[in-house]
């Protein structure tokens, strides 16, 4: 066996994981990358990581599906996002070992940078010069940023509802942006047709099995940052399903290669208005029932998740918890997390924390459990969400009397 | 001599640098922190830095004005922003050793996080529980973020023209925000009156001599990231003057403590519509002539810079270059830097690069000079700037014919 190969999640048939591989040649199913963990074990361990000077996601290269010859140093500096112990947020929510993994702290401000860093590396291996994808926004801007750094052209398909901040980002990065007047599903289909027509490298996270492998590095970091004390629970917001599956796979990889001896339980958080993956887990079935895309958390508004099966399997394998949260709960989590931790999340980025708060409130998580909540994107990407969460400033003319009036009207009593 | 003390930039009188010190007790002048470099030399060197596992700005603690007893580990993870070799941007601009220091890659997405990390540490030393400041936006949101993480209350005064993104950030961080219907100067004065009235800890960068000390860590990082090969030029956008002075001081500190044997020349970049510091340097005089605040680059729209003298002295001492750039040149720099480096800058953040491009165009910088351009803030903070720089997406209905039409109308010829 090579270091890695591709295996179909449906028919289990294996194939060489060539750089341009997409879905299963036999049945069209979604592919998963499989590793020879015995080989990995020989090349990486806690000690080699401790000695590594590479602070990017590529420090985990032994666990990643790239050729030994490939140069990975030309991209944006992705990974090594902060893990904060959230003491005050924990106090407010009744959790005494709560951590926030701020993955909005990445070059284009979302966890998707991990996938896009992988995409440009695999596109280079495939000999491509143009990369394309459909995205609700973050995959797009991360691809555009990574491609700009490394010199690829990009064609990016976004649903027209994507927040202007995300679209502006990718225009600045020089991408050709196609804004599709339709749902995420329609946007995805149009991108697939265009990719086939012009032969571009495909960075759609479902079709391209390598991207989840980039995303899983977030879990390697969590494990290292906690000194290999694997948390009891890891909460993540779930849209397409690729991120949740990636988070699980990272912990699974460490376990399979003998670096850790425990696996966390996933807390799969979806929006009440768009929860097809949680619905399936709760119903105990493997059949996707498409839903509306009714939530302010645009990054997880995916009614027809392409990585449905991978996500459902990951949540089940982890003995995971499902939680659906309302838009109001998401907005409240943005504000509470902001003022107690100094981390500003976009709505989808705060959804995981909203789910943790709800699960704790429902008694699904014991108070002394160790819980990591992954923030998947920075709040600056969706100012409207932040505005709804946080209220308004006190407007005054530039003099002391106006200030005193302003404080009084706002009910603010200044203290030292 | 203690490890550090305060010295007036005007009358040169020295005083103990107590945590709550502001301006000179004798003449009201701006204070500068002075160090005993012989003592510093004994506790830090290239080797100790190489062995340090602290990747935050506090790895340079030996150069920073904090008490030995102070705990600096409770804040946001500030510093260690990426330095990218900008090969394609360099080709476009005729510079073969051009680097981008992306300091928008900080917890609240601006270089000001370095100053605010210092502010919360000094406020804690001073025994304060509330911190206040006036700011065009970035100092404010960075203070609000750092304060939220460490548990301080904050009162923040912003001019009402501050971009909504920045204001939203600080509201999410739980700050009491006072939006002042007036200029930056009027906003500053109102904050000063309120700080005096209620006795809050003062995080105004001019009045508080410690903040520049936080900012200077950006230069320590540049030096380390270039393997101690000090660049010929360092470009930075200049508003209040505190950042430019901080950048210079960082390189000066390294030189004075014997870690380096060369000093860079500053490229001081201001907006054509607001250039009081460059005006004074060019006129060879020390007198501030206030100007309009007429530029889209709000973070450097400071007509009455409080750190005027420190900045003018820094630019002169470095044998620096002054460059004023138009709003159009700033917008063009946003787009060019975005598509060639994958770094998205806010207008003030791109001004430094606009200045480098202009200085090179005017023959002020030789083509083989090593140049570092500091990006001081992330473009997500000011989406309107990015929108003006980058144009619009191609709008289409979700089908292939509409896509082909859209490409044709936009003059896009898809390639592989």
PDB file of C-alpha atoms in Angstrom, chain B residues 236-384:
ATOM      1  CA  UNK B 236       4.497  52.359   6.734  1.00  0.00           C
ATOM      2  CA  UNK B 237       1.380  54.470   6.468  1.00  0.00           C
ATOM      3  CA  UNK B 238       1.407  57.409   8.877  1.00  0.00           C
ATOM      4  CA  UNK B 239      -1.540  59.021  10.642  1.00  0.00           C
ATOM      5  CA  UNK B 240      -1.057  59.947  14.293  1.00  0.00           C
ATOM      6  CA  UNK B 241       2.648  59.132  13.995  1.00  0.00           C
ATOM      7  CA  UNK B 242       2.801  56.586  16.810  1.00  0.00           C
ATOM      8  CA  UNK B 243       3.106  53.567  14.514  1.00  0.00           C
ATOM      9  CA  UNK B 244       5.878  55.077  12.392  1.00  0.00           C
ATOM     10  CA  UNK B 245       7.781  56.045  15.536  1.00  0.00           C
ATOM     11  CA  UNK B 246       7.233  52.562  16.930  1.00  0.00           C
ATOM     12  CA  UNK B 247       8.505  50.876  13.782  1.00  0.00           C
ATOM     13  CA  UNK B 248      11.666  52.972  13.938  1.00  0.00           C
ATOM     14  CA  UNK B 249      12.149  52.344  17.641  1.00  0.00           C
ATOM     15  CA  UNK B 250      11.994  48.598  17.179  1.00  0.00           C
ATOM     16  CA  UNK B 251      14.863  48.639  14.723  1.00  0.00           C
ATOM     17  CA  UNK B 252      16.722  51.138  16.881  1.00  0.00           C
ATOM     18  CA  UNK B 253      16.360  48.930  19.963  1.00  0.00           C
ATOM     19  CA  UNK B 254      17.823  45.930  18.154  1.00  0.00           C
ATOM     20  CA  UNK B 255      20.718  48.045  16.935  1.00  0.00           C
ATOM     21  CA  UNK B 256      21.349  49.631  20.324  1.00  0.00           C
ATOM     22  CA  UNK B 257      21.341  46.255  22.057  1.00  0.00           C
ATOM     23  CA  UNK B 258      23.779  44.832  19.525  1.00  0.00           C
ATOM     24  CA  UNK B 259      21.438  42.309  17.895  1.00  0.00           C
ATOM     25  CA  UNK B 260      21.804  44.019  14.514  1.00  0.00           C
ATOM     26  CA  UNK B 261      24.345  46.281  12.866  1.00  0.00           C
ATOM     27  CA  UNK B 262      22.184  48.149  10.383  1.00  0.00           C
ATOM     28  CA  UNK B 263      19.167  50.444  10.464  1.00  0.00           C
ATOM     29  CA  UNK B 264      16.545  50.723   7.715  1.00  0.00           C
ATOM     30  CA  UNK B 265      15.312  53.923   6.114  1.00  0.00           C
ATOM     31  CA  UNK B 266      11.642  54.619   6.763  1.00  0.00           C
ATOM     32  CA  UNK B 267       9.299  55.302   3.883  1.00  0.00           C
ATOM     33  CA  UNK B 268       6.681  57.518   5.524  1.00  0.00           C
ATOM     34  CA  UNK B 269       3.483  57.331   3.509  1.00  0.00           C
ATOM     35  CA  UNK B 270       0.636  59.759   4.078  1.00  0.00           C
ATOM     36  CA  UNK B 271      -2.498  60.565   2.089  1.00  0.00           C
ATOM     37  CA  UNK B 272      -2.294  63.574  -0.219  1.00  0.00           C
ATOM     38  CA  UNK B 273      -5.363  64.934   1.552  1.00  0.00           C
ATOM     39  CA  UNK B 274      -3.821  64.650   5.027  1.00  0.00           C
ATOM     40  CA  UNK B 275      -0.051  64.841   5.268  1.00  0.00           C
ATOM     41  CA  UNK B 276       0.996  67.105   8.178  1.00  0.00           C
ATOM     42  CA  UNK B 277       3.904  64.898   9.226  1.00  0.00           C
ATOM     43  CA  UNK B 278       5.388  64.534   5.750  1.00  0.00           C
ATOM     44  CA  UNK B 279       4.871  68.266   5.204  1.00  0.00           C
ATOM     45  CA  UNK B 280       6.981  69.055   8.273  1.00  0.00           C
ATOM     46  CA  UNK B 281       9.712  66.588   7.341  1.00  0.00           C
ATOM     47  CA  UNK B 282       9.860  67.999   3.825  1.00  0.00           C
ATOM     48  CA  UNK B 283       9.955  71.580   5.136  1.00  0.00           C
ATOM     49  CA  UNK B 284      12.666  70.653   7.622  1.00  0.00           C
ATOM     50  CA  UNK B 285      10.741  72.179  10.506  1.00  0.00           C
ATOM     51  CA  UNK B 286       9.423  70.942  13.851  1.00  0.00           C
ATOM     52  CA  UNK B 287       6.209  72.886  13.874  1.00  0.00           C
ATOM     53  CA  UNK B 288       2.928  71.110  13.283  1.00  0.00           C
ATOM     54  CA  UNK B 289       0.660  72.783  10.758  1.00  0.00           C
ATOM     55  CA  UNK B 290      -2.732  71.079  11.077  1.00  0.00           C
ATOM     56  CA  UNK B 291      -4.345  69.922   7.821  1.00  0.00           C
ATOM     57  CA  UNK B 292      -7.679  68.721   6.502  1.00  0.00           C
ATOM     58  CA  UNK B 293      -8.531  65.032   6.964  1.00  0.00           C
ATOM     59  CA  UNK B 294      -9.376  64.383   3.355  1.00  0.00           C
ATOM     60  CA  UNK B 295      -8.809  60.726   2.424  1.00  0.00           C
ATOM     61  CA  UNK B 296     -10.677  57.424   2.226  1.00  0.00           C
ATOM     62  CA  UNK B 297      -7.934  55.920   4.387  1.00  0.00           C
ATOM     63  CA  UNK B 298      -9.716  56.724   7.640  1.00  0.00           C
ATOM     64  CA  UNK B 299      -7.070  55.155   9.889  1.00  0.00           C
ATOM     65  CA  UNK B 300      -4.510  57.737   8.776  1.00  0.00           C
ATOM     66  CA  UNK B 301      -6.884  60.692   8.435  1.00  0.00           C
ATOM     67  CA  UNK B 302      -5.356  62.611  11.341  1.00  0.00           C
ATOM     68  CA  UNK B 303      -5.043  66.340  10.743  1.00  0.00           C
ATOM     69  CA  UNK B 304      -3.556  67.059  14.177  1.00  0.00           C
ATOM     70  CA  UNK B 305      -1.255  64.134  14.920  1.00  0.00           C
ATOM     71  CA  UNK B 306      -0.494  63.791  18.637  1.00  0.00           C
ATOM     72  CA  UNK B 307       2.742  61.918  18.033  1.00  0.00           C
ATOM     73  CA  UNK B 308       3.873  64.462  15.497  1.00  0.00           C
ATOM     74  CA  UNK B 309       7.291  65.074  17.024  1.00  0.00           C
ATOM     75  CA  UNK B 310       8.132  61.423  17.607  1.00  0.00           C
ATOM     76  CA  UNK B 311       7.245  60.593  14.023  1.00  0.00           C
ATOM     77  CA  UNK B 312       9.149  63.504  12.506  1.00  0.00           C
ATOM     78  CA  UNK B 313      12.220  62.607  14.562  1.00  0.00           C
ATOM     79  CA  UNK B 314      11.981  58.945  13.585  1.00  0.00           C
ATOM     80  CA  UNK B 315      11.704  59.707   9.874  1.00  0.00           C
ATOM     81  CA  UNK B 316      14.665  62.094  10.067  1.00  0.00           C
ATOM     82  CA  UNK B 317      16.830  59.803  12.164  1.00  0.00           C
ATOM     83  CA  UNK B 318      16.259  57.000   9.706  1.00  0.00           C
ATOM     84  CA  UNK B 319      17.195  59.255   6.780  1.00  0.00           C
ATOM     85  CA  UNK B 320      13.701  58.457   5.623  1.00  0.00           C
ATOM     86  CA  UNK B 321      11.706  59.134   2.490  1.00  0.00           C
ATOM     87  CA  UNK B 322       8.314  60.861   2.486  1.00  0.00           C
ATOM     88  CA  UNK B 323       5.640  59.961  -0.054  1.00  0.00           C
ATOM     89  CA  UNK B 324       2.077  61.231  -0.309  1.00  0.00           C
ATOM     90  CA  UNK B 325      -0.428  59.082  -2.189  1.00  0.00           C
ATOM     91  CA  UNK B 326      -3.831  59.802  -3.675  1.00  0.00           C
ATOM     92  CA  UNK B 327      -6.954  57.827  -2.840  1.00  0.00           C
ATOM     93  CA  UNK B 328      -6.821  56.346  -6.342  1.00  0.00           C
ATOM     94  CA  UNK B 329      -3.253  55.155  -5.769  1.00  0.00           C
ATOM     95  CA  UNK B 330      -4.355  53.581  -2.481  1.00  0.00           C
ATOM     96  CA  UNK B 331      -7.265  51.766  -4.151  1.00  0.00           C
ATOM     97  CA  UNK B 332      -5.025  50.546  -6.958  1.00  0.00           C
ATOM     98  CA  UNK B 333      -2.568  49.234  -4.377  1.00  0.00           C
ATOM     99  CA  UNK B 334      -5.368  47.316  -2.618  1.00  0.00           C
ATOM    100  CA  UNK B 335      -6.273  45.570  -5.871  1.00  0.00           C
ATOM    101  CA  UNK B 336      -2.707  44.956  -7.043  1.00  0.00           C
ATOM    102  CA  UNK B 337      -1.548  43.638  -3.680  1.00  0.00           C
ATOM    103  CA  UNK B 338      -4.683  41.491  -3.365  1.00  0.00           C
ATOM    104  CA  UNK B 339      -4.284  39.736  -6.694  1.00  0.00           C
ATOM    105  CA  UNK B 340      -0.512  39.286  -6.525  1.00  0.00           C
ATOM    106  CA  UNK B 341       0.000  38.380  -2.854  1.00  0.00           C
ATOM    107  CA  UNK B 342      -3.338  37.186  -1.440  1.00  0.00           C
ATOM    108  CA  UNK B 343      -3.220  39.933   1.196  1.00  0.00           C
ATOM    109  CA  UNK B 344      -6.354  42.072   1.487  1.00  0.00           C
ATOM    110  CA  UNK B 345      -5.607  45.450   3.074  1.00  0.00           C
ATOM    111  CA  UNK B 346      -7.844  48.242   4.282  1.00  0.00           C
ATOM    112  CA  UNK B 347      -7.088  51.600   2.597  1.00  0.00           C
ATOM    113  CA  UNK B 348      -4.654  52.783   5.285  1.00  0.00           C
ATOM    114  CA  UNK B 349      -3.144  49.307   5.255  1.00  0.00           C
ATOM    115  CA  UNK B 350      -2.462  49.499   1.543  1.00  0.00           C
ATOM    116  CA  UNK B 351      -1.173  53.074   1.661  1.00  0.00           C
ATOM    117  CA  UNK B 352       2.327  51.910   2.585  1.00  0.00           C
ATOM    118  CA  UNK B 353       2.453  49.710  -0.493  1.00  0.00           C
ATOM    119  CA  UNK B 354       1.013  52.521  -2.631  1.00  0.00           C
ATOM    120  CA  UNK B 355       3.884  54.642  -1.361  1.00  0.00           C
ATOM    121  CA  UNK B 356       6.448  51.983  -2.232  1.00  0.00           C
ATOM    122  CA  UNK B 357       5.043  51.730  -5.761  1.00  0.00           C
ATOM    123  CA  UNK B 358       5.127  55.509  -6.141  1.00  0.00           C
ATOM    124  CA  UNK B 359       8.609  55.875  -4.688  1.00  0.00           C
ATOM    125  CA  UNK B 360       9.905  53.186  -7.022  1.00  0.00           C
ATOM    126  CA  UNK B 361       8.150  54.853  -9.970  1.00  0.00           C
ATOM    127  CA  UNK B 362       9.833  58.134  -9.071  1.00  0.00           C
ATOM    128  CA  UNK B 363      13.222  56.464  -8.841  1.00  0.00           C
ATOM    129  CA  UNK B 364      13.495  57.106  -5.092  1.00  0.00           C
ATOM    130  CA  UNK B 365      14.203  53.412  -4.415  1.00  0.00           C
ATOM    131  CA  UNK B 366      16.684  51.356  -6.437  1.00  0.00           C
ATOM    132  CA  UNK B 367      15.291  48.177  -7.976  1.00  0.00           C
ATOM    133  CA  UNK B 368      17.496  45.818  -6.011  1.00  0.00           C
ATOM    134  CA  UNK B 369      16.805  47.427  -2.617  1.00  0.00           C
ATOM    135  CA  UNK B 370      15.234  45.206   0.007  1.00  0.00           C
ATOM    136  CA  UNK B 371      11.912  46.754   0.983  1.00  0.00           C
ATOM    137  CA  UNK B 372       9.382  45.706   3.606  1.00  0.00           C
ATOM    138  CA  UNK B 373       5.910  47.186   3.323  1.00  0.00           C
ATOM    139  CA  UNK B 374       3.832  46.915   6.486  1.00  0.00           C
ATOM    140  CA  UNK B 375       0.109  46.260   6.014  1.00  0.00           C
ATOM    141  CA  UNK B 376      -1.432  47.787   9.125  1.00  0.00           C
ATOM    142  CA  UNK B 377      -5.024  46.536   8.840  1.00  0.00           C
ATOM    143  CA  UNK B 378      -7.215  43.926   7.147  1.00  0.00           C
ATOM    144  CA  UNK B 379      -9.470  44.919   4.264  1.00  0.00           C
ATOM    145  CA  UNK B 380     -12.497  43.285   5.862  1.00  0.00           C
ATOM    146  CA  UNK B 381     -12.508  46.252   8.228  1.00  0.00           C
ATOM    147  CA  UNK B 382     -13.491  48.590   5.431  1.00  0.00           C
ATOM    148  CA  UNK B 383     -15.414  46.755   2.752  1.00  0.00           C
ATOM    149  CA  UNK B 384     -16.337  50.003   0.990  1.00  0.00           C
TER     150      UNK B 384
END
